[in-house]
PDB file of C-alpha atoms in Angstrom:
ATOM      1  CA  UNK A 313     -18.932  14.319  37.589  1.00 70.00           C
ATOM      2  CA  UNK A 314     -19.393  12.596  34.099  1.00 77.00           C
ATOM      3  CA  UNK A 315     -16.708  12.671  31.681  1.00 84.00           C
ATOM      4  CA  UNK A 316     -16.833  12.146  28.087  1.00 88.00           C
ATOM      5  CA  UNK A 317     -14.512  10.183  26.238  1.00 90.00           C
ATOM      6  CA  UNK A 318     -13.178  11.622  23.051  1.00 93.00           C
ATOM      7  CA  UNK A 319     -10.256   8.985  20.364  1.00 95.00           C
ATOM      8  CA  UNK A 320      -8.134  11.780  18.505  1.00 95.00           C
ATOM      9  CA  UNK A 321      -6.439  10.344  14.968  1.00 97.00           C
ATOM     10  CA  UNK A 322      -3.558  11.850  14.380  1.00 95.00           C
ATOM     11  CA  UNK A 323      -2.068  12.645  10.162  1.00 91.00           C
ATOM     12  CA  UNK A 324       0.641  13.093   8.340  1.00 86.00           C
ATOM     13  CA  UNK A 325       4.309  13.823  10.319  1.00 82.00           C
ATOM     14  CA  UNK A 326       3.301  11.343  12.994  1.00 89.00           C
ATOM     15  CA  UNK A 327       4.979   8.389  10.659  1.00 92.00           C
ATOM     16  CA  UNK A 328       8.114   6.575  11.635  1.00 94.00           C
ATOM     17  CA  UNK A 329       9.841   3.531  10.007  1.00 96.00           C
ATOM     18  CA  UNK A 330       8.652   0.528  12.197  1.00 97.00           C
ATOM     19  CA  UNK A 331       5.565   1.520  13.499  1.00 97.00           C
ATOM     20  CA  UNK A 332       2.451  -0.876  14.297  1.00 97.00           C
ATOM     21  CA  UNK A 333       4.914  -3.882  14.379  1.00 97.00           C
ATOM     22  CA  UNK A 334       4.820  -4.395  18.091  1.00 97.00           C
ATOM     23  CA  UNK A 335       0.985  -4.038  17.746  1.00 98.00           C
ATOM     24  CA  UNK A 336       0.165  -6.604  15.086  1.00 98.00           C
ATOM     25  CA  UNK A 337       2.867  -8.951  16.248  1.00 97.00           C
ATOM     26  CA  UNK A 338       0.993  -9.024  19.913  1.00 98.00           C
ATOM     27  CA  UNK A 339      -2.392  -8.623  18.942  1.00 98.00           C
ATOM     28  CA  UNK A 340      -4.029 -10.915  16.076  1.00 98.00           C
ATOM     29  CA  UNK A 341      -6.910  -8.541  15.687  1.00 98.00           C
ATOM     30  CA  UNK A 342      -4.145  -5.763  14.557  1.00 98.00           C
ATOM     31  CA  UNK A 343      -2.451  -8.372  12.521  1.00 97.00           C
ATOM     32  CA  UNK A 344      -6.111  -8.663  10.829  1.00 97.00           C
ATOM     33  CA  UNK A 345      -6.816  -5.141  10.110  1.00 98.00           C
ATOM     34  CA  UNK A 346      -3.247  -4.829   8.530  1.00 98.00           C
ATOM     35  CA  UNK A 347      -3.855  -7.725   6.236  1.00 97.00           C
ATOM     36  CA  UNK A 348      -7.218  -6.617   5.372  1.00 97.00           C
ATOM     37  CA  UNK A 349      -5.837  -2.874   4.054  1.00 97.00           C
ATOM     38  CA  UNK A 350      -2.870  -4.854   2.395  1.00 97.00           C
ATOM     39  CA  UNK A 351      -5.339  -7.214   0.549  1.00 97.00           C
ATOM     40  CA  UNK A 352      -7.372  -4.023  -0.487  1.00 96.00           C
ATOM     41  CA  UNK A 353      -4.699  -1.658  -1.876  1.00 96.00           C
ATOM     42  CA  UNK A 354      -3.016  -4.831  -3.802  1.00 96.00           C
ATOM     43  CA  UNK A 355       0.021  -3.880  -1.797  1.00 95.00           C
ATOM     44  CA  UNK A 356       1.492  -4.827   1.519  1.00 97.00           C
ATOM     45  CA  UNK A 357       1.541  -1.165   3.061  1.00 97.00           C
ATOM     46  CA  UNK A 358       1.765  -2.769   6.639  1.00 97.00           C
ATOM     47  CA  UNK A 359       5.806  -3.615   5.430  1.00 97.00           C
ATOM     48  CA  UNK A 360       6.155  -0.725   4.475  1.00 97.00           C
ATOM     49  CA  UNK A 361       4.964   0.889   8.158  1.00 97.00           C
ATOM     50  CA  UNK A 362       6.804  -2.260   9.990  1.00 98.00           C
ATOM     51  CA  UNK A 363      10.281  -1.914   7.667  1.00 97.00           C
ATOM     52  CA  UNK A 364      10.426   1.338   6.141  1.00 94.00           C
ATOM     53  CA  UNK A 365      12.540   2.944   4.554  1.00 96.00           C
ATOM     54  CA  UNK A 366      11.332   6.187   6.050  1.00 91.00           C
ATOM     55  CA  UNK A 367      12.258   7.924   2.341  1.00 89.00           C
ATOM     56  CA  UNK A 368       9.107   5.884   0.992  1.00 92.00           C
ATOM     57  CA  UNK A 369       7.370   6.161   4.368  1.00 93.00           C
ATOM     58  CA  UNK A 370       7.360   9.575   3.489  1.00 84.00           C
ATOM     59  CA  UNK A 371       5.456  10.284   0.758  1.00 85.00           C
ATOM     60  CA  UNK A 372       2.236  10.948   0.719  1.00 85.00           C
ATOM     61  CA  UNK A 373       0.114   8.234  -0.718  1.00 89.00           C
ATOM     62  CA  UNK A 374       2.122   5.481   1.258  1.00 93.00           C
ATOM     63  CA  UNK A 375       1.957   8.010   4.723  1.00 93.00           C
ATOM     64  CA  UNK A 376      -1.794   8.338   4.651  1.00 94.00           C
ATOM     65  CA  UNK A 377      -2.760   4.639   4.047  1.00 96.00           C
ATOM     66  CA  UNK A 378      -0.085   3.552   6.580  1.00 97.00           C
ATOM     67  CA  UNK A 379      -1.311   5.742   9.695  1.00 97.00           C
ATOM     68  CA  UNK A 380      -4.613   4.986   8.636  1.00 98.00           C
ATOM     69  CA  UNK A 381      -3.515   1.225   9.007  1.00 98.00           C
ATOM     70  CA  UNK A 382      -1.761   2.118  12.310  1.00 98.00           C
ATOM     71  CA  UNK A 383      -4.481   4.303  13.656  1.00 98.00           C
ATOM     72  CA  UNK A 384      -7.364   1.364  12.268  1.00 98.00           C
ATOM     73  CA  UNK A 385      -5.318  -1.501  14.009  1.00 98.00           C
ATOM     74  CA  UNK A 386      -4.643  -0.106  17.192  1.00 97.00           C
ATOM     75  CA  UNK A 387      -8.667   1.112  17.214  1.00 96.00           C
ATOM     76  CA  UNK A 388      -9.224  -2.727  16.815  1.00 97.00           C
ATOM     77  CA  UNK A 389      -7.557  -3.842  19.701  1.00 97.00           C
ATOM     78  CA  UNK A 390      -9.095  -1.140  21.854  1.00 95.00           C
ATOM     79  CA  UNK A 391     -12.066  -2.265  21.190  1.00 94.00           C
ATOM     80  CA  UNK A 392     -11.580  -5.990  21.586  1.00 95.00           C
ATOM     81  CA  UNK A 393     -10.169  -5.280  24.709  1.00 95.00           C
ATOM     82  CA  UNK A 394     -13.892  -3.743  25.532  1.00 92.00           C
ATOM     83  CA  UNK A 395     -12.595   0.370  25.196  1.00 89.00           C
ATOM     84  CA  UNK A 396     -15.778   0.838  23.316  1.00 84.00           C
ATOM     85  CA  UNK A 397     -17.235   3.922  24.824  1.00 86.00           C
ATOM     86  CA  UNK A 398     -16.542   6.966  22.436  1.00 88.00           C
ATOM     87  CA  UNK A 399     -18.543  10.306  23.027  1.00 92.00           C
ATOM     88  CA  UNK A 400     -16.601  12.033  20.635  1.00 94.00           C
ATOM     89  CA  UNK A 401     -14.049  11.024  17.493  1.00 96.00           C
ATOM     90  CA  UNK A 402     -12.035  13.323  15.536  1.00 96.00           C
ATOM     91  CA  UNK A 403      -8.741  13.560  13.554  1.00 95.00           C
ATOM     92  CA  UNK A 404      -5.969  15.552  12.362  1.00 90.00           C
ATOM     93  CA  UNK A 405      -6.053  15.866   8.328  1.00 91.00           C
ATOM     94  CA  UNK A 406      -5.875  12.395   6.942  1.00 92.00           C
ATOM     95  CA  UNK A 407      -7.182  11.267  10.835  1.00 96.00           C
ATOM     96  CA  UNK A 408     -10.631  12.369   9.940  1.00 96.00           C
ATOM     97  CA  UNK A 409     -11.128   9.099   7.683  1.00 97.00           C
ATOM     98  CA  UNK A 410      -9.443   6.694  11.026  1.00 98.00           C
ATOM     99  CA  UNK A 411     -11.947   8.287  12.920  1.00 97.00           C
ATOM    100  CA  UNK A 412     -14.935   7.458   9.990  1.00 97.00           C
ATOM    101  CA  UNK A 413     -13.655   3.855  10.473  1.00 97.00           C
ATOM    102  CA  UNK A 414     -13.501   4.108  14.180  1.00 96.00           C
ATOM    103  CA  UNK A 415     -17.584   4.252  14.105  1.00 95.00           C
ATOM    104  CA  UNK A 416     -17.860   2.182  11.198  1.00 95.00           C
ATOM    105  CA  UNK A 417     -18.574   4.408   8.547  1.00 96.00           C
ATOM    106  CA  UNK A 418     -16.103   2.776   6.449  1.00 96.00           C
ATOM    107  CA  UNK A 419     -13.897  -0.382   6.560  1.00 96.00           C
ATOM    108  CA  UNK A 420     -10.624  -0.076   7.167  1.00 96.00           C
ATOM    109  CA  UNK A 421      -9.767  -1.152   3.347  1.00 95.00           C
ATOM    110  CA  UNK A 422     -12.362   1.234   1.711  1.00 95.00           C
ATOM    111  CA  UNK A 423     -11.063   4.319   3.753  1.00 97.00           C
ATOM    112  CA  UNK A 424      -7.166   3.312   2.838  1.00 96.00           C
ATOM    113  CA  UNK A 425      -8.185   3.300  -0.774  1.00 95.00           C
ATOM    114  CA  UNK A 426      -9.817   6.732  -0.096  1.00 96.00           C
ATOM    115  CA  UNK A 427      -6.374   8.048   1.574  1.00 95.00           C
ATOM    116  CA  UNK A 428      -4.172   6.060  -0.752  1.00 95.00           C
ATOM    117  CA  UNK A 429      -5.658   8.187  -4.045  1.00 95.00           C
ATOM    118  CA  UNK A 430      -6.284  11.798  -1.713  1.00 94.00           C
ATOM    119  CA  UNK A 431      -2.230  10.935  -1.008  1.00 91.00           C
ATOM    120  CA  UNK A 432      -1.666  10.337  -4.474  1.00 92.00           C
ATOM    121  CA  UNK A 433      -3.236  13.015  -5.840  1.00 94.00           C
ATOM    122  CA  UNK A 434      -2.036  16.017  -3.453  1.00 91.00           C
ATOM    123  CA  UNK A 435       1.515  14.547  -4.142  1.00 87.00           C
ATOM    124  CA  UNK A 436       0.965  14.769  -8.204  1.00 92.00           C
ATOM    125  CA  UNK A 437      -0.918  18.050  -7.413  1.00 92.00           C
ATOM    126  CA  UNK A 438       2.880  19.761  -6.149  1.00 89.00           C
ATOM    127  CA  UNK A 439       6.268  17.801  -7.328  1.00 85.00           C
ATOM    128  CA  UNK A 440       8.013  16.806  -4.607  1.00 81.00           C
ATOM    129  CA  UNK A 441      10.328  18.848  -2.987  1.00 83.00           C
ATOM    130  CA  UNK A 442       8.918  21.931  -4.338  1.00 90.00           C
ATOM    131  CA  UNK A 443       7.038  22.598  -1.709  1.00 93.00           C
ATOM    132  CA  UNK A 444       6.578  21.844   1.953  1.00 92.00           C
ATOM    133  CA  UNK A 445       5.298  22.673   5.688  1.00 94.00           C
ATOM    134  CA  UNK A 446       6.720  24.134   8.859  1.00 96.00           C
ATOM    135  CA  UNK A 447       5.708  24.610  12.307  1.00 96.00           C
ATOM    136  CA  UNK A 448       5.850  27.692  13.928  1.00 97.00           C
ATOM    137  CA  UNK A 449       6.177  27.944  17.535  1.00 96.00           C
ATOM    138  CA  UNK A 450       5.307  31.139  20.067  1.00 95.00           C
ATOM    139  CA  UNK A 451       3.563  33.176  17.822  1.00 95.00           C
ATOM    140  CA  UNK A 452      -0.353  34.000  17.309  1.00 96.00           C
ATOM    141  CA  UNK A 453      -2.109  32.971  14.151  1.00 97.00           C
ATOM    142  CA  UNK A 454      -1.976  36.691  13.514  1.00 96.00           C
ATOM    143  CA  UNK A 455       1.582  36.961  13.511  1.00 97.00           C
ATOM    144  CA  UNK A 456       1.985  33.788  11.288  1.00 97.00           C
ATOM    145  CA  UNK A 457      -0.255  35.058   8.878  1.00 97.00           C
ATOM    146  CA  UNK A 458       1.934  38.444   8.673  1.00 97.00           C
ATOM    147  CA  UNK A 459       4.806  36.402   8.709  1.00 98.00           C
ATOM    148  CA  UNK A 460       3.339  34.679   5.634  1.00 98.00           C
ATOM    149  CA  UNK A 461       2.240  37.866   3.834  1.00 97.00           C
ATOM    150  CA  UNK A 462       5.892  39.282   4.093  1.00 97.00           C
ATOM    151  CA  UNK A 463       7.655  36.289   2.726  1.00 97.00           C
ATOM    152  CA  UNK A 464       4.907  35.367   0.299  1.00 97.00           C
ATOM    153  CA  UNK A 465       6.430  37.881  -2.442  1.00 96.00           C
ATOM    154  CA  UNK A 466       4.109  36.136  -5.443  1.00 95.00           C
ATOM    155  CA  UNK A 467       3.873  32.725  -4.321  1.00 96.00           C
ATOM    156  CA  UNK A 468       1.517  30.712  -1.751  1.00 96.00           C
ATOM    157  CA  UNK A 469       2.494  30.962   2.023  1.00 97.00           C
ATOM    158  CA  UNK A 470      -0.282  30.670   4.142  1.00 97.00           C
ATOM    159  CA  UNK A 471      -1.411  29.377   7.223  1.00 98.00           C
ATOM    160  CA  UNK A 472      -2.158  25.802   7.044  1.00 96.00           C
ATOM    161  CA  UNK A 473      -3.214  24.189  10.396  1.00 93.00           C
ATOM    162  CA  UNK A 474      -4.050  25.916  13.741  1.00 94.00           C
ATOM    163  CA  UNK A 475      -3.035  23.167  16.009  1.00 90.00           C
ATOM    164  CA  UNK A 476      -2.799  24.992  19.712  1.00 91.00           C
ATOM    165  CA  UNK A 477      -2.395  28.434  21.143  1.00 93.00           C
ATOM    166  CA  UNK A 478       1.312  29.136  19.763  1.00 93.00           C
ATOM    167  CA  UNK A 479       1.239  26.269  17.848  1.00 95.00           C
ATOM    168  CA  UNK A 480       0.759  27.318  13.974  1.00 97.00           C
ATOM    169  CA  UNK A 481       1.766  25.129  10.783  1.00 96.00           C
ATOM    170  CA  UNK A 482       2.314  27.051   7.810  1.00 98.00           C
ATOM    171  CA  UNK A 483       2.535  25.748   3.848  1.00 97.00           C
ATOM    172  CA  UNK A 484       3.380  26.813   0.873  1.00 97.00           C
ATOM    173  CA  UNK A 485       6.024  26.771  -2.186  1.00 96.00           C
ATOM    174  CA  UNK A 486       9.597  25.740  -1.100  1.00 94.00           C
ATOM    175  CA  UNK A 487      11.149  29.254  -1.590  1.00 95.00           C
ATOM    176  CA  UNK A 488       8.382  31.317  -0.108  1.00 96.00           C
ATOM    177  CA  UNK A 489       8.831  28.424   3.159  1.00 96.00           C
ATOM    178  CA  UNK A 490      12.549  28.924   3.089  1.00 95.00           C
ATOM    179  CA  UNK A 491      11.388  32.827   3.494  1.00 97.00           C
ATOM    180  CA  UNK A 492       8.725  32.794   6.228  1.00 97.00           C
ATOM    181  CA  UNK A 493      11.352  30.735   8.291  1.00 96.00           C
ATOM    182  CA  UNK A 494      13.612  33.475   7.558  1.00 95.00           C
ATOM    183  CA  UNK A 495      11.180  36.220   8.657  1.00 97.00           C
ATOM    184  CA  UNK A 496       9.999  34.547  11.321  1.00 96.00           C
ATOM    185  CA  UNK A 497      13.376  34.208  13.145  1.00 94.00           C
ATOM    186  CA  UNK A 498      13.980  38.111  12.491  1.00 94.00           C
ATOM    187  CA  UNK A 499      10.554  38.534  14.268  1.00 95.00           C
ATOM    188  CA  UNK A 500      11.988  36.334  17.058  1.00 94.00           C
ATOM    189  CA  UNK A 501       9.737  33.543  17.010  1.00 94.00           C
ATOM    190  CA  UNK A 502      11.393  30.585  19.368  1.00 84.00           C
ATOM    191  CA  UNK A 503      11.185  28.053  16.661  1.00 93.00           C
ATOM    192  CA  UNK A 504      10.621  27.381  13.390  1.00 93.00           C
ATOM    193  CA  UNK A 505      10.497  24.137  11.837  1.00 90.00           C
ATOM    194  CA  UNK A 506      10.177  22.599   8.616  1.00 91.00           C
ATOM    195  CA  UNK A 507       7.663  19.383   8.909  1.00 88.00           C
ATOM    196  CA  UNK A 508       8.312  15.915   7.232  1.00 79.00           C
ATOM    197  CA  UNK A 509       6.137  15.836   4.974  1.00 80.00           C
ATOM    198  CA  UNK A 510       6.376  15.941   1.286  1.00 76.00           C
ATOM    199  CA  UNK A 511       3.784  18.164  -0.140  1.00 85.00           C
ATOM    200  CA  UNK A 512       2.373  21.487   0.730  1.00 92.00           C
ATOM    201  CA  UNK A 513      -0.554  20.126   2.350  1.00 91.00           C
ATOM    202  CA  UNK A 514      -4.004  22.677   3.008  1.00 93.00           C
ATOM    203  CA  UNK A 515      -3.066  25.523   1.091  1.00 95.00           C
ATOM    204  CA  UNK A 516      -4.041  26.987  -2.117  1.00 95.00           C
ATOM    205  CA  UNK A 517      -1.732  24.742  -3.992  1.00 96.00           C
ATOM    206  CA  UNK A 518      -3.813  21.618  -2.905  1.00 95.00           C
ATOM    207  CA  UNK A 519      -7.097  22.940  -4.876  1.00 95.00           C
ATOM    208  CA  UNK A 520      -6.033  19.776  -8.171  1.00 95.00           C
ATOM    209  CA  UNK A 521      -6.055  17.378  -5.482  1.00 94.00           C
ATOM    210  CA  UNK A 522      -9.725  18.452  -4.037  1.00 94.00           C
ATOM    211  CA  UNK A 523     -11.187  18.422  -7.542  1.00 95.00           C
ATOM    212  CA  UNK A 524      -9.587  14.888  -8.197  1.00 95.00           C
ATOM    213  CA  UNK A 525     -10.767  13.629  -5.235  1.00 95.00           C
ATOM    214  CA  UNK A 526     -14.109  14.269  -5.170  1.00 95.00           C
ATOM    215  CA  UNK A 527     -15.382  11.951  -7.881  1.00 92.00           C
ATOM    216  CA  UNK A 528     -13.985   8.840  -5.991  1.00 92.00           C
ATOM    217  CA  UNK A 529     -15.659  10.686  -2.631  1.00 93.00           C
ATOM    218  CA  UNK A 530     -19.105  10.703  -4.420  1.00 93.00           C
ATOM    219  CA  UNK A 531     -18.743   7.012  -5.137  1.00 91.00           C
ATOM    220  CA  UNK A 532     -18.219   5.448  -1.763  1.00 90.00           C
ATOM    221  CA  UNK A 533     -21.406   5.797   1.034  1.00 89.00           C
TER     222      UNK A 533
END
């Protein structure tokens, strides 16, 4: 029986302070791919990854160009190593453009000046800390979404990501957040989690940041 082989990307919440330092110390082809997204941001985002601190890790337009870097370099040595078969590619939010670069639809360094301005712009489209994401865990996208109509009360609470049967990540306004978490515990859902991630990310509130973004999106091929 033939199988096919599918590379998932994952996004944003998958950072950590240090990442992709073991990789591009070992490996010179990471090291490459790193220097390469440095050189075309005019920044070194690969310290950034490799030293932290996780508070500037954190925000969006370094998170998205530094997974990207991650995702990119470790992609890199895969396929020097001769992992080159790839029936399917896909990613999670910001993934979707390591995944573009994973079949060479873009270079690593024109995709993290893509994610570095779609970052930059969905953080300028919500100030931080005013809104956010959480997980919920055991309940159907039904219930979320009637968890997020109750707590809404005026604001944006919806449901952001469907990641897996009782897996559902809601976003919205920090207040109406604070609520659904509220609601859902009262409704007994197992778990409810807020995400680290600084902006309210697919939502409503993230329609600037589309608009913004598509004018650089119409300029690259």
């Amino acid at each position: 029986m033939e199988h096919n082989t599918a590379f998932v990307f994952p996004g944003q919440g998958s950072q950590y302070a240090g990442m992709g330092k073991d990789v591009a110390e070992r490996y010179p082809v990471a090291g490459r791919v790193f220097d390469a997204i440095d050189a075309s941001l005019g920044y070194s985002i690969s310290k950034l990854a490799f030293e932290g601190p996780e508070e500037e890790l954190k925000l969006t337009q370094n998170t998205q160009p530094a997974i990207l870097a991650v995702s990119s370099a470790i992609h890199a040595v895969l396929e020097e190593a001769g992992v080159t078969r790839r029936d399917l590619v896909a990613g999670h939010s910001l993934g979707e453009y390591s995944a573009i670069v994973s079949v060479g639809g873009l270079t690593p360094g024109e995709a993290a000046k893509i994610v570095h301005l779609r970052g930059k712009f969905m953080q300028e489209a919500v100030p931080v800390g005013s809104g956010g994401m959480a997980a919920l865990i055991g309940p159907t996208v039904e219930e979320a979404r009637a968890i997020c109509e109750e707590a809404a009360q005026g604001e944006v609470v919806s449901v952001a990501n469907i990641n897996a049967p009782g897996q559902t990540v809601i976003a919205g306004t920090k207040a109406g957040l604070d609520r659904a978490i509220e609601v859902a515990k009262k409704r007994g859902v197992r778990r409810a989690l807020p995400l680290p991630v600084s902006a309210p990310f697919h939502c409503e509130l993230m329609k600037p940041a589309e608009e913004r973004l598509a004018a650089d999106l119409d300029a690259v091929t």
